[in-house]
PDB file of C-alpha atoms in Angstrom:
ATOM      1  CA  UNK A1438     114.360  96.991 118.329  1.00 49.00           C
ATOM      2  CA  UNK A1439     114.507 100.259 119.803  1.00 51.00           C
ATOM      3  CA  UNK A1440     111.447 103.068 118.901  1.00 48.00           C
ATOM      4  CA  UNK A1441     114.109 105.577 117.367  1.00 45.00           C
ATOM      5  CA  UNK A1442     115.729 102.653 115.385  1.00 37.00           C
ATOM      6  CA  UNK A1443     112.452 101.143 114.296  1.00 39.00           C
ATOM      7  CA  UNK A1444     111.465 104.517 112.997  1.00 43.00           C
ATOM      8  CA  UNK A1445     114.488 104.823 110.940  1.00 43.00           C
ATOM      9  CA  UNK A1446     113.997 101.294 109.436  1.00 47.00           C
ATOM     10  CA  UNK A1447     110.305 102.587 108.386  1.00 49.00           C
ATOM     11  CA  UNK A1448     111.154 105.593 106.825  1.00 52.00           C
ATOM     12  CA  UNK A1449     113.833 104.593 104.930  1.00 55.00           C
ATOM     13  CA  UNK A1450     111.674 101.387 103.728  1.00 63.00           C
ATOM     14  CA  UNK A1451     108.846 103.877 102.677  1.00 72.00           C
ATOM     15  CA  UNK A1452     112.102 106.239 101.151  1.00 88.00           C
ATOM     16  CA  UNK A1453     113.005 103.462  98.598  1.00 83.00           C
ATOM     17  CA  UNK A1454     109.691 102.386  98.496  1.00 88.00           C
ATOM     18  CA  UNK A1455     108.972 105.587  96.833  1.00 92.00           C
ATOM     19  CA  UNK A1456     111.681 106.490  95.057  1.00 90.00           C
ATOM     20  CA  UNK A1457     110.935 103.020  93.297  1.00 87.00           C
ATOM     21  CA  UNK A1458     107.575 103.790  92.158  1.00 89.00           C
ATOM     22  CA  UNK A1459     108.329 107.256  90.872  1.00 89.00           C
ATOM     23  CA  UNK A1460     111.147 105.690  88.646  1.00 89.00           C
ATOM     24  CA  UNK A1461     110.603 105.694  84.689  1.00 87.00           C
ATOM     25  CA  UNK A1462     109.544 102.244  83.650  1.00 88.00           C
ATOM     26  CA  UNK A1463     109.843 101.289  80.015  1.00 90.00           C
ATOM     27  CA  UNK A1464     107.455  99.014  78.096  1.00 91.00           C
ATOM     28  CA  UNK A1465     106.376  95.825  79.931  1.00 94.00           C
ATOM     29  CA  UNK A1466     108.320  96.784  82.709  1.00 96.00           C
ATOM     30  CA  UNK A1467     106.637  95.935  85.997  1.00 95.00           C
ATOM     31  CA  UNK A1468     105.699  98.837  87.947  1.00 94.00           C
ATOM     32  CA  UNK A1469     103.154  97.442  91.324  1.00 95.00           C
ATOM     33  CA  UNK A1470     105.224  98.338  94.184  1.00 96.00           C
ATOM     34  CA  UNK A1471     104.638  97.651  97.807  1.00 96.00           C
ATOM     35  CA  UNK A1472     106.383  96.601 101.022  1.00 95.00           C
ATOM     36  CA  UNK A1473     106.298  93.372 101.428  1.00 94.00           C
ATOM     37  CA  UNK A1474     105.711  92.363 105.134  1.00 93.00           C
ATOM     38  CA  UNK A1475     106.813  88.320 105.000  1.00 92.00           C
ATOM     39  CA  UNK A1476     109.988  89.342 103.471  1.00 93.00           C
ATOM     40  CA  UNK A1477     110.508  92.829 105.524  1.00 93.00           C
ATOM     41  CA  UNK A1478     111.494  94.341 102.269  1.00 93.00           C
ATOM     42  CA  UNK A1479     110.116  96.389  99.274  1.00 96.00           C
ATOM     43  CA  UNK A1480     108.161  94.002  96.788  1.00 97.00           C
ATOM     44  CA  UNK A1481     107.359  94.485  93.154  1.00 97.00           C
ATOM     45  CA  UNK A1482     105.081  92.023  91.155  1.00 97.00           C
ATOM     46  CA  UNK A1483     105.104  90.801  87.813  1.00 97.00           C
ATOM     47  CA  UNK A1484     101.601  90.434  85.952  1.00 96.00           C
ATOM     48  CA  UNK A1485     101.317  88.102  82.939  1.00 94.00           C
ATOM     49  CA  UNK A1486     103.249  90.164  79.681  1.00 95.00           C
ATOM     50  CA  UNK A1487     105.827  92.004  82.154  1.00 96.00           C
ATOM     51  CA  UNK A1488     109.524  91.971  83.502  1.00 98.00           C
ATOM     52  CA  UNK A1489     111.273  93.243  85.855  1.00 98.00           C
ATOM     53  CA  UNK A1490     115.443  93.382  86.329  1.00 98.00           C
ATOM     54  CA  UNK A1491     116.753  94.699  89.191  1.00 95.00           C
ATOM     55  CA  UNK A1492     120.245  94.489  91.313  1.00 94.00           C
ATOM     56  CA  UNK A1493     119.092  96.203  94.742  1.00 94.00           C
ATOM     57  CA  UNK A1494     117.939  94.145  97.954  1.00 94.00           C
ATOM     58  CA  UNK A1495     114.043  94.002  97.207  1.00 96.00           C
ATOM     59  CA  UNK A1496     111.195  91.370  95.901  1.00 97.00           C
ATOM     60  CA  UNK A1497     110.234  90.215  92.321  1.00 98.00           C
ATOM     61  CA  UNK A1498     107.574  88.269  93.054  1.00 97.00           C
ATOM     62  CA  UNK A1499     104.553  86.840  90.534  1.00 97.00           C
ATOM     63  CA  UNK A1500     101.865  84.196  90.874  1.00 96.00           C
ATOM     64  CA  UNK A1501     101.317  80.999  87.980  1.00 95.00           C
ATOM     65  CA  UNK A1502      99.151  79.001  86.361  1.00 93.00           C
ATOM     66  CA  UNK A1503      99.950  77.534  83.406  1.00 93.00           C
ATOM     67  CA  UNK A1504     102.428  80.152  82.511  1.00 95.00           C
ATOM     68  CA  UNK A1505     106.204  80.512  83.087  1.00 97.00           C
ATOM     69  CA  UNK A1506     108.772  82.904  84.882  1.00 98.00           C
ATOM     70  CA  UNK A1507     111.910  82.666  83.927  1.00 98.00           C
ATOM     71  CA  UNK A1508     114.252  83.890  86.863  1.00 98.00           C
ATOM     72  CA  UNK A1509     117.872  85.072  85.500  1.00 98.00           C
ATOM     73  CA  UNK A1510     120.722  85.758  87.566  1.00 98.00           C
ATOM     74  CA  UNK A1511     123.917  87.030  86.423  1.00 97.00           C
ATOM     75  CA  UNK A1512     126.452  85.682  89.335  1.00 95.00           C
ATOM     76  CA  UNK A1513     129.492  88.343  88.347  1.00 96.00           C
ATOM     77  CA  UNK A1514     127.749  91.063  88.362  1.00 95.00           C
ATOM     78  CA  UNK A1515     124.817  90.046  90.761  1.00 96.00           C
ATOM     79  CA  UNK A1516     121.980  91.737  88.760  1.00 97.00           C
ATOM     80  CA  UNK A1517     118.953  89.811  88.389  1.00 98.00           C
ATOM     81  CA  UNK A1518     115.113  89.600  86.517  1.00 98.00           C
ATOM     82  CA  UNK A1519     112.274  87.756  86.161  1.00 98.00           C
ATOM     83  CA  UNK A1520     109.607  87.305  82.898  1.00 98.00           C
ATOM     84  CA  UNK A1521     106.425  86.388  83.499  1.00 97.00           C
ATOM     85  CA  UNK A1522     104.617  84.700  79.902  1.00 96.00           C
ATOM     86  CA  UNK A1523     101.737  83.028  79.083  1.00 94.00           C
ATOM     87  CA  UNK A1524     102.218  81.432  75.584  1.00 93.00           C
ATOM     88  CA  UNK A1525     105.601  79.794  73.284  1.00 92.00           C
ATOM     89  CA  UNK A1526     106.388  81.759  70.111  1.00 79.00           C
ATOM     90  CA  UNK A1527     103.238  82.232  67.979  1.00 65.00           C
ATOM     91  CA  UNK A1528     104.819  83.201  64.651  1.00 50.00           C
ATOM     92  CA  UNK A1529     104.982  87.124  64.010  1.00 42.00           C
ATOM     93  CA  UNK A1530     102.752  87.484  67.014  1.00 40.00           C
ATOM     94  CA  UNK A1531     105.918  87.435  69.288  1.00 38.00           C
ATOM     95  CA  UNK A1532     107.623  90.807  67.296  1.00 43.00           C
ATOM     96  CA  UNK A1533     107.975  93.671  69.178  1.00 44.00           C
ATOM     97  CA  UNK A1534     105.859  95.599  66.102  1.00 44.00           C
ATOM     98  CA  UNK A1535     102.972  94.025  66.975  1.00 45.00           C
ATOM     99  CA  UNK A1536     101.269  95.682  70.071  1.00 48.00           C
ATOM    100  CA  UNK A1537     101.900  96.410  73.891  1.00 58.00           C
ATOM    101  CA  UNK A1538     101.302  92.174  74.366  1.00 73.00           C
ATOM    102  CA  UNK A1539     104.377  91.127  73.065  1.00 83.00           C
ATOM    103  CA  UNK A1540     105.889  89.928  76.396  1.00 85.00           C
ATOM    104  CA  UNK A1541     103.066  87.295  76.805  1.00 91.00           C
ATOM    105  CA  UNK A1542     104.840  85.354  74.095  1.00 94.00           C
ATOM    106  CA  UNK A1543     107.872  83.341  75.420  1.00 96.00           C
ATOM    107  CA  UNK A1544     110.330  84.417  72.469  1.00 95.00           C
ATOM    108  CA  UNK A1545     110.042  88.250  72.758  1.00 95.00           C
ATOM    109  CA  UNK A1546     109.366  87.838  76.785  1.00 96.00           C
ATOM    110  CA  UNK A1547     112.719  85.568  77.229  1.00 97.00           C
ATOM    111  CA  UNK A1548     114.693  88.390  74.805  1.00 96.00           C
ATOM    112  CA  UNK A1549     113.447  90.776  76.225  1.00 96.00           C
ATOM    113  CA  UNK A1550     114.526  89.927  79.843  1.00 97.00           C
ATOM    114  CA  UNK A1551     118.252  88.943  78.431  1.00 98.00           C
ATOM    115  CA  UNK A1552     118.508  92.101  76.596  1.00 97.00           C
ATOM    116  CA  UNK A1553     117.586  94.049  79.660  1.00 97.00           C
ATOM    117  CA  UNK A1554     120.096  92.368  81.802  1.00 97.00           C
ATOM    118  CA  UNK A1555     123.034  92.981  79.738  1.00 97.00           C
ATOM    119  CA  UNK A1556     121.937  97.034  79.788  1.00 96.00           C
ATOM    120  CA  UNK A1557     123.011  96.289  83.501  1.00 95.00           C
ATOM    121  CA  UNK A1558     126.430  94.410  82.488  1.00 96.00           C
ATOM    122  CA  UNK A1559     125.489  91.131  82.787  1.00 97.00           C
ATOM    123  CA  UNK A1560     126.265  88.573  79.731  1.00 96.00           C
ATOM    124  CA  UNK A1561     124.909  85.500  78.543  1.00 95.00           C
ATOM    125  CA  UNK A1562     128.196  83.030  79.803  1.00 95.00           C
ATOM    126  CA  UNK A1563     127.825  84.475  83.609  1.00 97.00           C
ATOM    127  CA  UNK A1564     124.052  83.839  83.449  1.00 98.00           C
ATOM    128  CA  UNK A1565     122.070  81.117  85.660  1.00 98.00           C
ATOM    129  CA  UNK A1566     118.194  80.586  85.204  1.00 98.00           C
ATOM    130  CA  UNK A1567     115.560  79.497  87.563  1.00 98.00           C
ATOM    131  CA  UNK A1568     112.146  78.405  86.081  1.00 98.00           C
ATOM    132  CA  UNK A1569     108.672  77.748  87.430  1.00 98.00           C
ATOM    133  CA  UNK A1570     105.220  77.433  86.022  1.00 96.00           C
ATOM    134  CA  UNK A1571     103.859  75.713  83.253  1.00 95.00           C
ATOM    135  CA  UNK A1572     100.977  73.418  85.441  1.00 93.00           C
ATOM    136  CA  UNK A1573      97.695  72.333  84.523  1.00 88.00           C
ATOM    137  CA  UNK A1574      95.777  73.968  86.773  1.00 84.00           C
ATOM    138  CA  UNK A1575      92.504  74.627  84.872  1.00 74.00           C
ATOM    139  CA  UNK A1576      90.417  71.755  84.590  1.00 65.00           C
ATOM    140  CA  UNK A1577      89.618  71.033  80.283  1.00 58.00           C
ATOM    141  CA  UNK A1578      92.921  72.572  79.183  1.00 54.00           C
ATOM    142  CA  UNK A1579      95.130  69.628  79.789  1.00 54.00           C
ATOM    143  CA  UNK A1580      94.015  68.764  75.992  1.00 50.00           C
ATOM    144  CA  UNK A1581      95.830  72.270  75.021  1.00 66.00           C
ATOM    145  CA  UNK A1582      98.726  71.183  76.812  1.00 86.00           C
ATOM    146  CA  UNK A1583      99.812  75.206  77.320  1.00 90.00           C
ATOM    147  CA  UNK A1584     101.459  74.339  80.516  1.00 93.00           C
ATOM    148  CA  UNK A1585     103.917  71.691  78.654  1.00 94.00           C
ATOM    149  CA  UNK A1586     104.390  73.843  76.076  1.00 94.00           C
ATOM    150  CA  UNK A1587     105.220  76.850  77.557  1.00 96.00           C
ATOM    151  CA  UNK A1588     107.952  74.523  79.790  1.00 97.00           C
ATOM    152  CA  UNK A1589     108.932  73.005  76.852  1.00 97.00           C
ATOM    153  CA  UNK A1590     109.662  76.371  75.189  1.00 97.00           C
ATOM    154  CA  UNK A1591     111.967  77.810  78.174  1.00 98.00           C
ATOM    155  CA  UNK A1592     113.906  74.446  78.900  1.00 97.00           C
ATOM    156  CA  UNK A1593     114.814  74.322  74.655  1.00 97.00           C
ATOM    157  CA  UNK A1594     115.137  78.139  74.270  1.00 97.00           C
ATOM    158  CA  UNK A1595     117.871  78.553  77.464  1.00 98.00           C
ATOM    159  CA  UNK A1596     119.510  75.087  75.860  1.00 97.00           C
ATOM    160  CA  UNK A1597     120.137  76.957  72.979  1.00 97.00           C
ATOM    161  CA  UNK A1598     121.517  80.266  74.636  1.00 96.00           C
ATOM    162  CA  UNK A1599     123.513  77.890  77.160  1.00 97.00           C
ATOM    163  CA  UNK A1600     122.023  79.209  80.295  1.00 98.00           C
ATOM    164  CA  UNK A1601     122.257  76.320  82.578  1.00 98.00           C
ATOM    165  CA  UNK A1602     119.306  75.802  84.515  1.00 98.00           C
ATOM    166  CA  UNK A1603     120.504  75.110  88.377  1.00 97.00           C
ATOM    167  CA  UNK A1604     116.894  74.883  89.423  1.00 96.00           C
ATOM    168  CA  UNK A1605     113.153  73.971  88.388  1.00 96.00           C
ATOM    169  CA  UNK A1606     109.513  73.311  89.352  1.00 97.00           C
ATOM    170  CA  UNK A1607     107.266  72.963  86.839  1.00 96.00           C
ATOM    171  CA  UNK A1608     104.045  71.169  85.254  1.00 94.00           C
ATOM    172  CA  UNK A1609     101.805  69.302  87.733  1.00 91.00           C
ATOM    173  CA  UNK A1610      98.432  70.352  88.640  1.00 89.00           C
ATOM    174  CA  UNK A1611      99.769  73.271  91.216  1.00 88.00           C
ATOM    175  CA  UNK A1612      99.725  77.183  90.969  1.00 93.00           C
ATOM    176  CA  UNK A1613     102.950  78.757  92.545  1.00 95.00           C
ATOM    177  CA  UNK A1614     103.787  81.657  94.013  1.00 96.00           C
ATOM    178  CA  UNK A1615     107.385  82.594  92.898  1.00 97.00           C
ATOM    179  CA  UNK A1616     109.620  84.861  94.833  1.00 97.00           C
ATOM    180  CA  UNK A1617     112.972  86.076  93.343  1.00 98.00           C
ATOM    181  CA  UNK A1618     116.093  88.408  95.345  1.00 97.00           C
ATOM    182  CA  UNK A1619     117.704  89.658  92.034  1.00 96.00           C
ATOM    183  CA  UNK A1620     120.760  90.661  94.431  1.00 94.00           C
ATOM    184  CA  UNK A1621     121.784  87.331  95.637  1.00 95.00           C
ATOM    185  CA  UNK A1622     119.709  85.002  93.059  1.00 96.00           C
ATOM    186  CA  UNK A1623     117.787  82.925  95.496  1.00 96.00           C
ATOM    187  CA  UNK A1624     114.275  81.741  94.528  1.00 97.00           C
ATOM    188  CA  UNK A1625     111.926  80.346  96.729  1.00 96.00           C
ATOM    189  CA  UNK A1626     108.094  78.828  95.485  1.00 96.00           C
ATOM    190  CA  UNK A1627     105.029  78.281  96.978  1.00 94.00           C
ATOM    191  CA  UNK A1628     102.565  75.370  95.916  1.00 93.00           C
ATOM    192  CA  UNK A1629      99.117  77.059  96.195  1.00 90.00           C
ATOM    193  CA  UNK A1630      95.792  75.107  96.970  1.00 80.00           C
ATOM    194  CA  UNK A1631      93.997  74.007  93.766  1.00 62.00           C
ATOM    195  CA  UNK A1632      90.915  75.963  94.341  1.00 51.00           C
ATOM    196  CA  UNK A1633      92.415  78.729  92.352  1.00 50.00           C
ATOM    197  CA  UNK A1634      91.670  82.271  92.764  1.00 53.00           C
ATOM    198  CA  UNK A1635      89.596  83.507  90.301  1.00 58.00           C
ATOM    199  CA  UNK A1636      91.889  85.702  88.505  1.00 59.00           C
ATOM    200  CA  UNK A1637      94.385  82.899  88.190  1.00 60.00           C
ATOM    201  CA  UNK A1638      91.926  81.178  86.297  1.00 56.00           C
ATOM    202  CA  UNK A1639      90.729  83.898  84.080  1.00 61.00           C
ATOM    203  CA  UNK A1640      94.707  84.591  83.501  1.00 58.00           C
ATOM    204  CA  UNK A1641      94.840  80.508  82.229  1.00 55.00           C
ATOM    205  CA  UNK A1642      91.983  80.512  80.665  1.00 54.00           C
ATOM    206  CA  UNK A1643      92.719  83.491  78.319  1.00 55.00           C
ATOM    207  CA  UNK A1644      95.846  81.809  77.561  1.00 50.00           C
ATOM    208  CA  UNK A1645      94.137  78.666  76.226  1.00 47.00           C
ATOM    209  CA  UNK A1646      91.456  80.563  73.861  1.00 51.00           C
ATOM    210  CA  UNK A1647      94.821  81.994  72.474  1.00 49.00           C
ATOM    211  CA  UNK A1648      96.481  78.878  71.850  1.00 44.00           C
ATOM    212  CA  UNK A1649      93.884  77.404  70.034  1.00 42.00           C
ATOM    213  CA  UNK A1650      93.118  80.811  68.158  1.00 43.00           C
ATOM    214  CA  UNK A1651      96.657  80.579  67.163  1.00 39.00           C
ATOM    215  CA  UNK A1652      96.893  76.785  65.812  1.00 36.00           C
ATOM    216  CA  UNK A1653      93.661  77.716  63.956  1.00 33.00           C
ATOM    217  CA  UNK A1654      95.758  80.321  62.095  1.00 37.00           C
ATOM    218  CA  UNK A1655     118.554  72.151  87.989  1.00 40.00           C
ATOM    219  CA  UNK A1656     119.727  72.461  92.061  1.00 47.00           C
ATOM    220  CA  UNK A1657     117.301  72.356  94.407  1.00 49.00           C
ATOM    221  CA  UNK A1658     114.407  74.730  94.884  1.00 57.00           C
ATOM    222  CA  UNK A1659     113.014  76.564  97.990  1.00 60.00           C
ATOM    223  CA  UNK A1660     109.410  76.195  99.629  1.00 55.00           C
ATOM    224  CA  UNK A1661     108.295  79.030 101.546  1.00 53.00           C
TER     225      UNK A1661
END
């Protein structure tokens, strides 16, 4: 690529790449920007609690444990988001009334994102859904079964809003790296090692002590 044409390229990246983070974000709405050299493209990622929905050319990206991301694409209007939760419905816990961690719970998280998307135009009968997550990667929380839960919460909750599911990878002993393109709706994962990174861990674990506080009281996919 030419130096003059090069330059270009970089300044408009760093352009949008600006323009994106000064942008108002609502509640729960992810807001860690960068450029994301893999993908040659501006990144954002979703931490456990957020969302993001988006229809320009960049990178939703977010890393799993036991949680789940829900990745929704509307294929008319070619807007797209992703969730990112760590526990099903736990009661009242999952209102919106009830604190700034209301999008770690699966019901309000998985409204949340549909609600946002249909702001952009999108409806519920031009939807498609890609979902990842839900492994046991922590070693003495397979007896909490969060993982299995958490899948078992997405796969009955977009049943019931009759968002077919084109593709899935889910449970197993494996954190993934997700990467979604809200623009054209591909998805592609990333089986990490199992010596988890620490935060990954912590993220799981925290997600277990909640669980247990609380019960006191379809196509293919893409490796990259």
């Amino acid at each position: 690529m030419p130096p003059d044409l090069l330059s270009a390229v970089v300044s408009g990246s760093a352009g949008r790449l600006e323009r994106l983070k000064a942008q108002h974000r609502l509640p729960g709405e992810a807001s860690f920007f960068y450029y994301d050299a893999r993908f040659k493209r501006e990144a954002v990622k979703v931490l456990p609690g957020e969302y993001f929905v988006c229809d320009e050319d960049i990178v939703v990206a977010t890393t799993l444990g036991s949680c789940i991301a829900a990745c929704l694409w509307d294929r008319d209007q070619r807007v797209g988001g992703m969730n990112h939760f760590l526990l099903p419905d736990m009661g009242t816990s999952s209102s919106p009334g009830n604190g700034g961690d209301s999008g770690r719970y699966g019901g309000f998280a998985m409204d949340q994102l549909i609600g946002e998307m249909i702001k952009r135009g999108a409806t519920r009968s031009s939807m498609e859904a890609k979902v990842f997550g839900g492994g046991a990667v922590v070693s003495g929380m397979s007896s909490m079964n969060v993982g299995e839960r958490n899948t078992a919460f997405v796969m009955d909750y977009l049943k019931t809003e009759r968002i077919p599911i084109l593709s899935k990878d889910v449970l197993d002993i494996y954190p993934r790296k997700v990467c979604f393109l809200p623009r054209s709706g591909n998805a592609m994962v990333k089986r990490l090692a199992s010596a988890n990174p620490e935060a990954l861990i912590a993220q799981d674990r925290m997600a277990g002590q909640k669980a247990v506080r609380g019960s006191t009281d379809g196509g293919s996919v893409d490796l990259f």
